[in-house]
PDB file of C-alpha atoms and ligand atoms in Angstrom:
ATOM      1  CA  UNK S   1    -265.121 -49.735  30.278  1.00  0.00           C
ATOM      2  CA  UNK S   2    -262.177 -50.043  32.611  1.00  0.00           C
ATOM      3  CA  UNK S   3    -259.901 -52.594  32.700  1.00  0.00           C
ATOM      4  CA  UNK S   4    -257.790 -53.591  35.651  1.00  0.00           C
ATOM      5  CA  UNK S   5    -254.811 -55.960  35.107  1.00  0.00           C
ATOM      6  CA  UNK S   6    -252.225 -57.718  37.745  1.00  0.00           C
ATOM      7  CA  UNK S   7    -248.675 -58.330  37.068  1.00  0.00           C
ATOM      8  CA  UNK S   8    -246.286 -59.458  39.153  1.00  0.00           C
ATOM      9  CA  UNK S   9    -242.676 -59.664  39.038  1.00  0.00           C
ATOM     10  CA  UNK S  10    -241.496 -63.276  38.935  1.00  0.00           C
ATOM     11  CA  UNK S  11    -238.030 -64.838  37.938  1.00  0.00           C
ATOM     12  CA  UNK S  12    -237.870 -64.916  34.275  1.00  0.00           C
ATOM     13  CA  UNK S  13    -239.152 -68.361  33.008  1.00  0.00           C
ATOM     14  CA  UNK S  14    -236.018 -68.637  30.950  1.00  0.00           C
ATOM     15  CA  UNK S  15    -233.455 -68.725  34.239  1.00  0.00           C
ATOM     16  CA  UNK S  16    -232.685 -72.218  36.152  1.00  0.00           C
ATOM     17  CA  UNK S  17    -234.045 -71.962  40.005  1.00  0.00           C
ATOM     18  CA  UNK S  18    -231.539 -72.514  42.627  1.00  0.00           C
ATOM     19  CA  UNK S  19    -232.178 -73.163  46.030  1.00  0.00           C
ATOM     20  CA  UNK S  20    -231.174 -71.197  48.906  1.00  0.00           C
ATOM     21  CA  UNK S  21    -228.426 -73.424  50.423  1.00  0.00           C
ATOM     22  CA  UNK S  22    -230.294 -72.916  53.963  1.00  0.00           C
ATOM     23  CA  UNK S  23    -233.808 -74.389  51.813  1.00  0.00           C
ATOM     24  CA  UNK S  24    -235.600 -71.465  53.194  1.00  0.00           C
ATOM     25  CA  UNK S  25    -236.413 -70.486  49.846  1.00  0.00           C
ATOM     26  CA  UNK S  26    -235.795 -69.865  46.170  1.00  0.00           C
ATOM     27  CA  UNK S  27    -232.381 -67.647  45.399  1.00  0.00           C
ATOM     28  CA  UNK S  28    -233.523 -64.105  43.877  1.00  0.00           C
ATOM     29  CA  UNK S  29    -230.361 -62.261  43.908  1.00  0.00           C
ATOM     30  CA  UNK S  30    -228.799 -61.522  40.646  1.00  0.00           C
ATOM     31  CA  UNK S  31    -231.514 -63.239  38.896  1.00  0.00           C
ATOM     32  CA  UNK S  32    -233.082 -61.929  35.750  1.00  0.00           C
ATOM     33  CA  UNK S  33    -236.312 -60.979  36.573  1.00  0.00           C
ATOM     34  CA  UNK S  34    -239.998 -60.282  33.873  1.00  0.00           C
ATOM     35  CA  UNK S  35    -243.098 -60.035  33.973  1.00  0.00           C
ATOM     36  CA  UNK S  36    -245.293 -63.176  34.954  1.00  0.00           C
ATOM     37  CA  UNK S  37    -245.419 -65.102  31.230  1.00  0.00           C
ATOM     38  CA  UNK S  38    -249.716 -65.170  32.329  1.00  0.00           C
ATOM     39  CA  UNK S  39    -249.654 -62.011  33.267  1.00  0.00           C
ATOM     40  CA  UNK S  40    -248.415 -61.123  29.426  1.00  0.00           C
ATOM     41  CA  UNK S  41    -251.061 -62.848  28.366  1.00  0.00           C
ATOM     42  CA  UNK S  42    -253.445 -60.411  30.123  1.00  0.00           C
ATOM     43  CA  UNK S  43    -252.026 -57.247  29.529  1.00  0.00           C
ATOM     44  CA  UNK S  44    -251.999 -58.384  25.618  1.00  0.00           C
ATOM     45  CA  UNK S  45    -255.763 -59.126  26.238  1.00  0.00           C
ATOM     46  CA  UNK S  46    -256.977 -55.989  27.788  1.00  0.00           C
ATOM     47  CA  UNK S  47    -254.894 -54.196  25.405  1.00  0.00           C
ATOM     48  CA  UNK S  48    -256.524 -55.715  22.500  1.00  0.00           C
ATOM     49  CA  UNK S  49    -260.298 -55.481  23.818  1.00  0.00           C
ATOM     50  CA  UNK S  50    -258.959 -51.720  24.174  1.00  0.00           C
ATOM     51  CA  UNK S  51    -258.264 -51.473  20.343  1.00  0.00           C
ATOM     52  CA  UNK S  52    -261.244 -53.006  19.668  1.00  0.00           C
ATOM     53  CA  UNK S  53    -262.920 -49.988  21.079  1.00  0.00           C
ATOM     54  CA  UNK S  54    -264.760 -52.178  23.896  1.00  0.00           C
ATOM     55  CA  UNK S  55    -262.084 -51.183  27.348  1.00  0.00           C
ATOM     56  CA  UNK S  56    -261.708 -47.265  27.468  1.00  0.00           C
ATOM     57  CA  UNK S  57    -258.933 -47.570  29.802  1.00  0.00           C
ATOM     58  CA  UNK S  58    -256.185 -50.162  31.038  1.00  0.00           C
ATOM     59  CA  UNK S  59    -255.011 -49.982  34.638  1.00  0.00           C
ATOM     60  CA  UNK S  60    -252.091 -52.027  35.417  1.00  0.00           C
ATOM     61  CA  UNK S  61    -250.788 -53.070  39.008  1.00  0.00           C
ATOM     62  CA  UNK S  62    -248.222 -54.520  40.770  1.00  0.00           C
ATOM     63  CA  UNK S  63    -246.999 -55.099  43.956  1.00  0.00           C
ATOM     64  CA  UNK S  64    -243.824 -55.618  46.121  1.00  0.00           C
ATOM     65  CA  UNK S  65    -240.292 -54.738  45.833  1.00  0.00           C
ATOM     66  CA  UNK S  66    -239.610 -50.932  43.791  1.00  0.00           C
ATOM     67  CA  UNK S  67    -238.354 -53.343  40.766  1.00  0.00           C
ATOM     68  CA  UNK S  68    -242.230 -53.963  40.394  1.00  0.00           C
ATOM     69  CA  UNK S  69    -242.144 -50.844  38.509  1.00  0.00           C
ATOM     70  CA  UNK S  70    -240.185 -52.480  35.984  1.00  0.00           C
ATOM     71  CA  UNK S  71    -243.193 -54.652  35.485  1.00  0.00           C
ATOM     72  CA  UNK S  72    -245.546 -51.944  35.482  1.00  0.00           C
ATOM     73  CA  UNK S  73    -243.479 -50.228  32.820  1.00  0.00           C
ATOM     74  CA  UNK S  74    -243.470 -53.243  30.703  1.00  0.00           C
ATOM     75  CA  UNK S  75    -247.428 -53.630  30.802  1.00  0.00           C
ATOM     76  CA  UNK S  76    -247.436 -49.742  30.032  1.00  0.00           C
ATOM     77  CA  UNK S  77    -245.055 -50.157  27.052  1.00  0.00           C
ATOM     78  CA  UNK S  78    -247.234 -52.941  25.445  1.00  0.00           C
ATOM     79  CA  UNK S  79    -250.334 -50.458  25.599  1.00  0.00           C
ATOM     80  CA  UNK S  80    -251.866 -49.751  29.436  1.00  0.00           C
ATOM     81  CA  UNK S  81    -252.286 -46.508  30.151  1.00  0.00           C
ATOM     82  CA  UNK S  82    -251.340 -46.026  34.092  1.00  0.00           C
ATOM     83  CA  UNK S  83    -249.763 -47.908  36.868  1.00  0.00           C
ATOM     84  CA  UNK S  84    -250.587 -48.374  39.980  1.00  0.00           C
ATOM     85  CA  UNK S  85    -247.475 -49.793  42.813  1.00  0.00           C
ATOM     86  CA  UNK S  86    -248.288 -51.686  46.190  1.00  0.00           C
ATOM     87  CA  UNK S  87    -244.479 -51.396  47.262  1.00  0.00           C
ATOM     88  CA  UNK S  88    -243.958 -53.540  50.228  1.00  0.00           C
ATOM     89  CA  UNK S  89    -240.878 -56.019  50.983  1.00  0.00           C
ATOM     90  CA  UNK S  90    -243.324 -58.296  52.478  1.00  0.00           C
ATOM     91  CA  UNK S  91    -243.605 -61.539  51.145  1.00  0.00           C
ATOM     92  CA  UNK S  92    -247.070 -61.332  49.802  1.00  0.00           C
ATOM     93  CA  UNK S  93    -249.157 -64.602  49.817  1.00  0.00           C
ATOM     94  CA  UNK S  94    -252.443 -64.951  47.631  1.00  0.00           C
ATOM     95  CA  UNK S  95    -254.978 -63.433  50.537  1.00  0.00           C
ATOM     96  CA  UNK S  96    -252.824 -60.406  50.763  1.00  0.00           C
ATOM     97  CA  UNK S  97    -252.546 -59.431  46.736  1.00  0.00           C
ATOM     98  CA  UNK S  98    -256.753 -60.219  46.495  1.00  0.00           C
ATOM     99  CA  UNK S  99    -257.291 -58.342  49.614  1.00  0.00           C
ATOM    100  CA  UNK S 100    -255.089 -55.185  47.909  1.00  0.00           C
ATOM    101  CA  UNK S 101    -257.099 -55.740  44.485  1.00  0.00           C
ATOM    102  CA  UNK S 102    -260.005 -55.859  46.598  1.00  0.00           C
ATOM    103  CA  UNK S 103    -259.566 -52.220  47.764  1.00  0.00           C
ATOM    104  CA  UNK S 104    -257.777 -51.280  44.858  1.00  0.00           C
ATOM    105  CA  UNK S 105    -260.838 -51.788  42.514  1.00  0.00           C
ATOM    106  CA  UNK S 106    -263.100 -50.159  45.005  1.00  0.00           C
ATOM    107  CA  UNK S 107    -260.715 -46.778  44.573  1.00  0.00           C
ATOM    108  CA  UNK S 108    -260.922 -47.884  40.729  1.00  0.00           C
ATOM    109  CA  UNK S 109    -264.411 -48.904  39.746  1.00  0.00           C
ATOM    110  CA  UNK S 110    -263.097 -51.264  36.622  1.00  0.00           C
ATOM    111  CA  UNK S 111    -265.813 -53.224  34.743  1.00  0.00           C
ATOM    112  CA  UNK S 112    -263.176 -56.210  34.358  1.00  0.00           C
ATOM    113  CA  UNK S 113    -260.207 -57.493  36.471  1.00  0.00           C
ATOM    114  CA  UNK S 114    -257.647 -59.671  34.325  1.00  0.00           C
ATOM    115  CA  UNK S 115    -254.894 -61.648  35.842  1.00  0.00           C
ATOM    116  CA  UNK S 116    -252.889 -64.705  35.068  1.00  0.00           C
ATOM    117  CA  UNK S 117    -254.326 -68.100  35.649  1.00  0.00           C
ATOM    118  CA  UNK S 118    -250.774 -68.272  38.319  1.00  0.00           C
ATOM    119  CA  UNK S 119    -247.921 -67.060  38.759  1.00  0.00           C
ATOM    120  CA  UNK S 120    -245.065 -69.107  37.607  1.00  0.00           C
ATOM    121  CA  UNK S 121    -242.819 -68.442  40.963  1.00  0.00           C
ATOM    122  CA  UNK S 122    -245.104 -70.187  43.395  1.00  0.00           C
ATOM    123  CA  UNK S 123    -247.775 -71.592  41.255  1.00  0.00           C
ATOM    124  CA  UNK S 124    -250.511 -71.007  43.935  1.00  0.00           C
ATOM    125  CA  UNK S 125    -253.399 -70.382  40.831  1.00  0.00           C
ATOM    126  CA  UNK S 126    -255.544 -68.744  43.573  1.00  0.00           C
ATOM    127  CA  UNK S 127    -255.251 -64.988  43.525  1.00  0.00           C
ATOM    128  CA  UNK S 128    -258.133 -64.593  40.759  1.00  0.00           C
ATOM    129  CA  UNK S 129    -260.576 -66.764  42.420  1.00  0.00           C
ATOM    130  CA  UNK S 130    -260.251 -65.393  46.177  1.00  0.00           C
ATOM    131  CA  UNK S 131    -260.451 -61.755  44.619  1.00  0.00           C
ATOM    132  CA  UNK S 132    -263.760 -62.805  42.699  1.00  0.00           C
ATOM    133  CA  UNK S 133    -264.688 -64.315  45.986  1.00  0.00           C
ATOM    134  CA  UNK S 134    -263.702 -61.162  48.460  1.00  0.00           C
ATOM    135  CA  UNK S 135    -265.795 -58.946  45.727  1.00  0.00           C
ATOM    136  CA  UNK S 136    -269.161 -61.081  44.954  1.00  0.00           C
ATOM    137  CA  UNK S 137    -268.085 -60.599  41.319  1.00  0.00           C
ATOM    138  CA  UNK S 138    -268.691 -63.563  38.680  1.00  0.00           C
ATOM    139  CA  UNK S 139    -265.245 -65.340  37.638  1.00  0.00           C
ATOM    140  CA  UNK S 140    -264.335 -67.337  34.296  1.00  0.00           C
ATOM    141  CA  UNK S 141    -260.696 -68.678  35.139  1.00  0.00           C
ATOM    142  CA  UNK S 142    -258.277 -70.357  32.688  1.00  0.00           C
ATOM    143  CA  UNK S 143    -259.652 -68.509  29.869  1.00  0.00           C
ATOM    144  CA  UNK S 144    -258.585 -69.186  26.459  1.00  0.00           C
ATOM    145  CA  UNK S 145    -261.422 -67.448  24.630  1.00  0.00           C
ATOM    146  CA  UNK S 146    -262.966 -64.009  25.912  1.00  0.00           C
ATOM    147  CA  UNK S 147    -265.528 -61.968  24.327  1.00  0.00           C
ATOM    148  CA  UNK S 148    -267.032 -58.735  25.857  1.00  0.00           C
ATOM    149  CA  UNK S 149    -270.286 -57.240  25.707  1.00  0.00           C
ATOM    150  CA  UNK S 150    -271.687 -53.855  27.240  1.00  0.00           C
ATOM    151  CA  UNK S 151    -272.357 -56.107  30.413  1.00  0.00           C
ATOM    152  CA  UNK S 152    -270.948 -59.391  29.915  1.00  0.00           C
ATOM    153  CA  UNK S 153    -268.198 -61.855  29.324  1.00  0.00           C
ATOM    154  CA  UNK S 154    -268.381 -64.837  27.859  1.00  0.00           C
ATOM    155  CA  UNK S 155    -265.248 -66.923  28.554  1.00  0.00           C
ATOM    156  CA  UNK S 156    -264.629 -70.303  27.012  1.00  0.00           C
ATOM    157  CA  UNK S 157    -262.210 -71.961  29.773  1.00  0.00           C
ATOM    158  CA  UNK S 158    -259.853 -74.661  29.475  1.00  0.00           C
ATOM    159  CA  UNK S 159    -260.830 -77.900  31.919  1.00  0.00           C
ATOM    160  CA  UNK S 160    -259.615 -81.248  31.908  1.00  0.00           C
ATOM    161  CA  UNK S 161    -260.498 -83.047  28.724  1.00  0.00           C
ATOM    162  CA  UNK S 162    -262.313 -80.449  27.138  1.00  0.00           C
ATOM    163  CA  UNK S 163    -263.485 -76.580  26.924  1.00  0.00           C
ATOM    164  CA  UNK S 164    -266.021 -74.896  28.634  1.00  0.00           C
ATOM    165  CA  UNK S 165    -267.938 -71.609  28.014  1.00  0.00           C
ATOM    166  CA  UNK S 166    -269.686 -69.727  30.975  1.00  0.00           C
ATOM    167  CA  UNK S 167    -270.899 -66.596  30.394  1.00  0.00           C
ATOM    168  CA  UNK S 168    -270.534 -63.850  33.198  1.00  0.00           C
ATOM    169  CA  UNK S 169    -272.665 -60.522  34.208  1.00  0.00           C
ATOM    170  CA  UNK S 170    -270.015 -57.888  34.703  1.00  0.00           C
ATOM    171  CA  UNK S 171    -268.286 -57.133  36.663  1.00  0.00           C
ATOM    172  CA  UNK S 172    -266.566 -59.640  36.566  1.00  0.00           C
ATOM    173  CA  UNK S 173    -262.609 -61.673  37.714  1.00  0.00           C
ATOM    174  CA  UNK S 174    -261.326 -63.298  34.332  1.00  0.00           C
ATOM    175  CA  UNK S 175    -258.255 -65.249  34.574  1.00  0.00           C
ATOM    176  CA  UNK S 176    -256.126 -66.273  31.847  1.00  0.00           C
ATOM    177  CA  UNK S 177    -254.661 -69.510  29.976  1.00  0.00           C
ATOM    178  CA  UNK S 178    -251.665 -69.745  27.949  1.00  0.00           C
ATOM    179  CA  UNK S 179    -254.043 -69.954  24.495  1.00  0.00           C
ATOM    180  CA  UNK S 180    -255.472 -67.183  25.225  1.00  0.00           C
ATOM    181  CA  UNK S 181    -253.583 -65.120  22.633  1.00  0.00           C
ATOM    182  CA  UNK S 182    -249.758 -64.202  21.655  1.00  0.00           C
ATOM    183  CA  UNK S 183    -248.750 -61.218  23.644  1.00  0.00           C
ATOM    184  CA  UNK S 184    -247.002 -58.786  21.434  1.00  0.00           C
ATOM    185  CA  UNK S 185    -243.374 -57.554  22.105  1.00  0.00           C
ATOM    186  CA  UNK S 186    -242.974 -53.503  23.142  1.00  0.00           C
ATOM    187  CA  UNK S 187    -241.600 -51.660  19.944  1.00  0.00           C
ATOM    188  CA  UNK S 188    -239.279 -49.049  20.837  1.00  0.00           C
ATOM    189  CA  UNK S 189    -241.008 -45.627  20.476  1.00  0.00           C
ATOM    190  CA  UNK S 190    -243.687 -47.683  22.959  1.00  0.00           C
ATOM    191  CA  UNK S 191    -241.054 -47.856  24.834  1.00  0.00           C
ATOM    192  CA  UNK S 192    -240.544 -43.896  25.168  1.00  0.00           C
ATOM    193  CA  UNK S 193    -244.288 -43.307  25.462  1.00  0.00           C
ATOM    194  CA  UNK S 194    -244.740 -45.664  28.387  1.00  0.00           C
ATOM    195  CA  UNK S 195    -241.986 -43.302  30.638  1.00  0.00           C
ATOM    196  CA  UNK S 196    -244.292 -40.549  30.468  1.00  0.00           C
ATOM    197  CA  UNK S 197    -246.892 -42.460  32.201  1.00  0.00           C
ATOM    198  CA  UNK S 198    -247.641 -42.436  35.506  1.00  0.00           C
ATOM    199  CA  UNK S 199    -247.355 -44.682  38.195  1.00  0.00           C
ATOM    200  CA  UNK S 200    -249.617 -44.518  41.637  1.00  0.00           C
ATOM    201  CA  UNK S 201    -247.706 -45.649  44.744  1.00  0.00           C
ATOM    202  CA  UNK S 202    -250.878 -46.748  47.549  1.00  0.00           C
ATOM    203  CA  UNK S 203    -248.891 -48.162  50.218  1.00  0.00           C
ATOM    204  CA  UNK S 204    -250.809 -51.287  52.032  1.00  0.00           C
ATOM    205  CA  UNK S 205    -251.006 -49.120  55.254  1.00  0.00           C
ATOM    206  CA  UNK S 206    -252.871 -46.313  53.171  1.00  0.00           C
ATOM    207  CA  UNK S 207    -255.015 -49.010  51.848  1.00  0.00           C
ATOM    208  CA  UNK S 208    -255.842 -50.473  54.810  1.00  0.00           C
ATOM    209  CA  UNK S 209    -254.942 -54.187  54.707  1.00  0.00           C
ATOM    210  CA  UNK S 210    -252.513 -56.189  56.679  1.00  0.00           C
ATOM    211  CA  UNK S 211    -250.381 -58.141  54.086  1.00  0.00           C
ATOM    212  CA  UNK S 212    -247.993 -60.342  56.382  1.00  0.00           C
ATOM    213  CA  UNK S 213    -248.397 -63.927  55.183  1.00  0.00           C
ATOM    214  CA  UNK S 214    -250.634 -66.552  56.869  1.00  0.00           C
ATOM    215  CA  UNK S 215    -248.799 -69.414  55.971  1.00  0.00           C
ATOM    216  CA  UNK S 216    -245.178 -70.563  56.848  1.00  0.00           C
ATOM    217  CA  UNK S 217    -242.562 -72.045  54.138  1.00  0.00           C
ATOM    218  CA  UNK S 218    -241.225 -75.107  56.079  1.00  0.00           C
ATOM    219  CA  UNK S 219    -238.902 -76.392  53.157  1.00  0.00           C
ATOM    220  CA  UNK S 220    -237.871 -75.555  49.606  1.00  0.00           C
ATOM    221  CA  UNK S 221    -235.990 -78.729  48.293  1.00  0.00           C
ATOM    222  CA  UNK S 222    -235.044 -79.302  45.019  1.00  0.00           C
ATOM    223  CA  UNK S 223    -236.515 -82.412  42.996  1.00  0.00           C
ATOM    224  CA  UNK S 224    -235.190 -85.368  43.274  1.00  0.00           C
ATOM    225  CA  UNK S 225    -232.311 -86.003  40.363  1.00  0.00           C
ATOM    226  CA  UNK S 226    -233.515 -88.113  37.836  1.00  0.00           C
ATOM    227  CA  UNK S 227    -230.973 -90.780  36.272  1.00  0.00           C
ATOM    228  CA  UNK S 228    -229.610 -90.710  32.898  1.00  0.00           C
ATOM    229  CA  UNK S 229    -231.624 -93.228  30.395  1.00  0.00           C
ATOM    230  CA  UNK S 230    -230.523 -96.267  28.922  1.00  0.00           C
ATOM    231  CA  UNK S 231    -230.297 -97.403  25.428  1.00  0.00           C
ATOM    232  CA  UNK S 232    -231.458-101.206  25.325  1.00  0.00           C
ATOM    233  CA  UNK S 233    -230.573-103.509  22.629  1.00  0.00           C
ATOM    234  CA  UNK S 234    -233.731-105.149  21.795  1.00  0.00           C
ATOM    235  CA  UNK S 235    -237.373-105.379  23.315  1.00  0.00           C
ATOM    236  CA  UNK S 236    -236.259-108.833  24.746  1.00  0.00           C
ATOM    237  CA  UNK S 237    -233.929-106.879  27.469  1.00  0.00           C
ATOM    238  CA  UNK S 238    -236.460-103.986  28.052  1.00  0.00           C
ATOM    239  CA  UNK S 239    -239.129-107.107  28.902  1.00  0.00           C
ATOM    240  CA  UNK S 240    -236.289-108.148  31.246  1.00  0.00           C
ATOM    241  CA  UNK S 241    -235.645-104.734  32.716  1.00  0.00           C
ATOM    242  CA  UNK S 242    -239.296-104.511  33.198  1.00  0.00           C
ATOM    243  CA  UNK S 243    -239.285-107.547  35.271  1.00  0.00           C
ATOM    244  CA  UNK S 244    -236.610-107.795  37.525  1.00  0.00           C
ATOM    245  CA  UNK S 245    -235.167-104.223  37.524  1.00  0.00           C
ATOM    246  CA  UNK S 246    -237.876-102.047  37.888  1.00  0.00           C
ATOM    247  CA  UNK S 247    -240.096-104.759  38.984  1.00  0.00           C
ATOM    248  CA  UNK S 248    -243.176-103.460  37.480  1.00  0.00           C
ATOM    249  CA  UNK S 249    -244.317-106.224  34.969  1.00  0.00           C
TER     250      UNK S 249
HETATM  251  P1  LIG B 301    -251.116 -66.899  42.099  1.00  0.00           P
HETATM  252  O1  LIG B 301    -252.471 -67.059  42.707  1.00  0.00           O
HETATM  253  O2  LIG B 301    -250.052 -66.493  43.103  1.00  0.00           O
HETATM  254  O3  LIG B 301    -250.691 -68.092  41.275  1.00  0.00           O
HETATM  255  O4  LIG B 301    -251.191 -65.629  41.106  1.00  0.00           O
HETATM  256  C1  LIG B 301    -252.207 -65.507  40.131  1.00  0.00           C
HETATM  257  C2  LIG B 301    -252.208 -64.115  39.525  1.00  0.00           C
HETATM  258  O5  LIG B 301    -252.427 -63.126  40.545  1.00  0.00           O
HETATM  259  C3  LIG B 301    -250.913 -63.680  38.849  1.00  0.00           C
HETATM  260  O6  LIG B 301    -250.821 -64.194  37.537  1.00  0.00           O
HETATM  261  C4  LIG B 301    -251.095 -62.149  38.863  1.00  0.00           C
HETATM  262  O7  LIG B 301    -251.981 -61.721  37.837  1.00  0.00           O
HETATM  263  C5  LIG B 301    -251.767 -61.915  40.210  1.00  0.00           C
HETATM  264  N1  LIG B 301    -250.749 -61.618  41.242  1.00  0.00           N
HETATM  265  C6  LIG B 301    -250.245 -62.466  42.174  1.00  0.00           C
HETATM  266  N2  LIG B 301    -249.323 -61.836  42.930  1.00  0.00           N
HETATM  267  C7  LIG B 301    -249.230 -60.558  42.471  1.00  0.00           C
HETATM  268  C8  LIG B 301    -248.443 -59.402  42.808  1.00  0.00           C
HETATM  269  N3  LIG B 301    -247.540 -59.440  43.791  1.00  0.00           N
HETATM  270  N4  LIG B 301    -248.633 -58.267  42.101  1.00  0.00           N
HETATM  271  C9  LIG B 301    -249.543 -58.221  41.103  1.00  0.00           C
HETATM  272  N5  LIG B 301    -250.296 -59.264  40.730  1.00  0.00           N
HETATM  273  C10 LIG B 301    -250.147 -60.424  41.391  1.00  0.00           C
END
């Protein structure tokens, strides 16, 4: 069975955002960059349903600037076994990276599609579901569970106040939660392997789709700053606080 898996490029969750002083957007340059943290997640799950003898073969994509083969190199290094690279410098929106996958797995025939539940840059958690949607294919987002069969998926997903466990007829979109499992760090001679492997460039013109975004970013402020907290003396004064500073008792 073969797997397809999206990563994307995102600003590594470690670095502090800074706005663009114009608030057009979210500063990029000289930022440390890495893979999508969910995206990690399911390259480390297609990777381990390939040791388990159940995927055959792990195709991971990624799309946007020529750094994105960074990304691919890093899913290759932890275990895929080929990349495929959408390079455009067009800001690409939800309804643009589906509408790639769409015609991406059409080329590719996979059984299974795996991407993060978002991406941690604009948080849209809506790639997974429109692909599912573009395809007619079954979805089980926010998985934290997965187990395949010959032509199924059960997926036990993560909802408010509980867990719930669909089961889906392949093919099939599965989307993934942080619980999902631990991805594993690259060892070194992983590393080496994963530059011998090759990397597809389909371009969005070859693959037919228009990716120019649909919606317009009006604004990108930063949050409002929170004040420093106060140590009280006794519950007496936080009582009084309550009631004629903040007002809320
Ligand atoms: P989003 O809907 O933007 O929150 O993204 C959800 C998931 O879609 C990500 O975790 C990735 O698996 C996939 N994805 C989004 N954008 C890209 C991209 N440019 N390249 C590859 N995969 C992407």
């Amino acid at each position: 069975m073969k797997v397809l898996v999206a990563v994307k490029r995102v600003i590594d969750f470690n670095v502090k955002i800074r706005i663009k002083t114009d608030g057009s957007g979210v500063e990029t340059a000289n930022v440390k960059m890495s893979m999508n943290p969910f995206d990690e997640i399911a390259v480390e799950e297609a990777v381990r349903l390939k040791e388990a003898k159940l995927a055959t073969e792990i195709v991971a994509v990624s799309m946007g600037a020529a750094q994105c083969q960074e990304t691919i190199r890093t899913a290759l290094a932890m275990g895929a076994d080929r990349g495929i690279h959408v390079p455009t410098d067009v800001e690409l929106q939800p309804l643009a990276v589906a509408k790639l996958l769409q015609v991406i797995v059409a080329k590719e025939q996979p059984r299974l599609v795996i991407l993060g539940k978002q991406a941690i840059d604009d948080d849209c958690n809506q790639t997974g579901q429109m692909l599912a949607a573009l395809l007619g294919w079954a979805q089980g987002t926010f998985a934290s569970k997965l187990k395949l069969e010959a032509d199924a998926a059960t997926v036990t997903r993560e909802i408010d106040g509980g867990l719930e466990t669909v089961k889906l007829k392949l093919p099939a979109v599965v989307t993934t939660d942080l619980r999902l499992n631990e991805p594993r760090y690259a060892s070194l001679p992983n590393i080496m392997k994963a530059k011998k492997k090759t990397i597809e460039q389909m371009t969005p013109e070859a693959l037919g789709v228009d990716p120019k975004p649909r919606l317009t970013t009006l604004k990108v402020a930063e949050p409002p700053k929170r004040h420093a907290g106060k140590k009280l003396a006794s519950v007496a004064e936080l009582v009084d606080k309550l009631r004629n500073e903040a007002r809320v008792i």
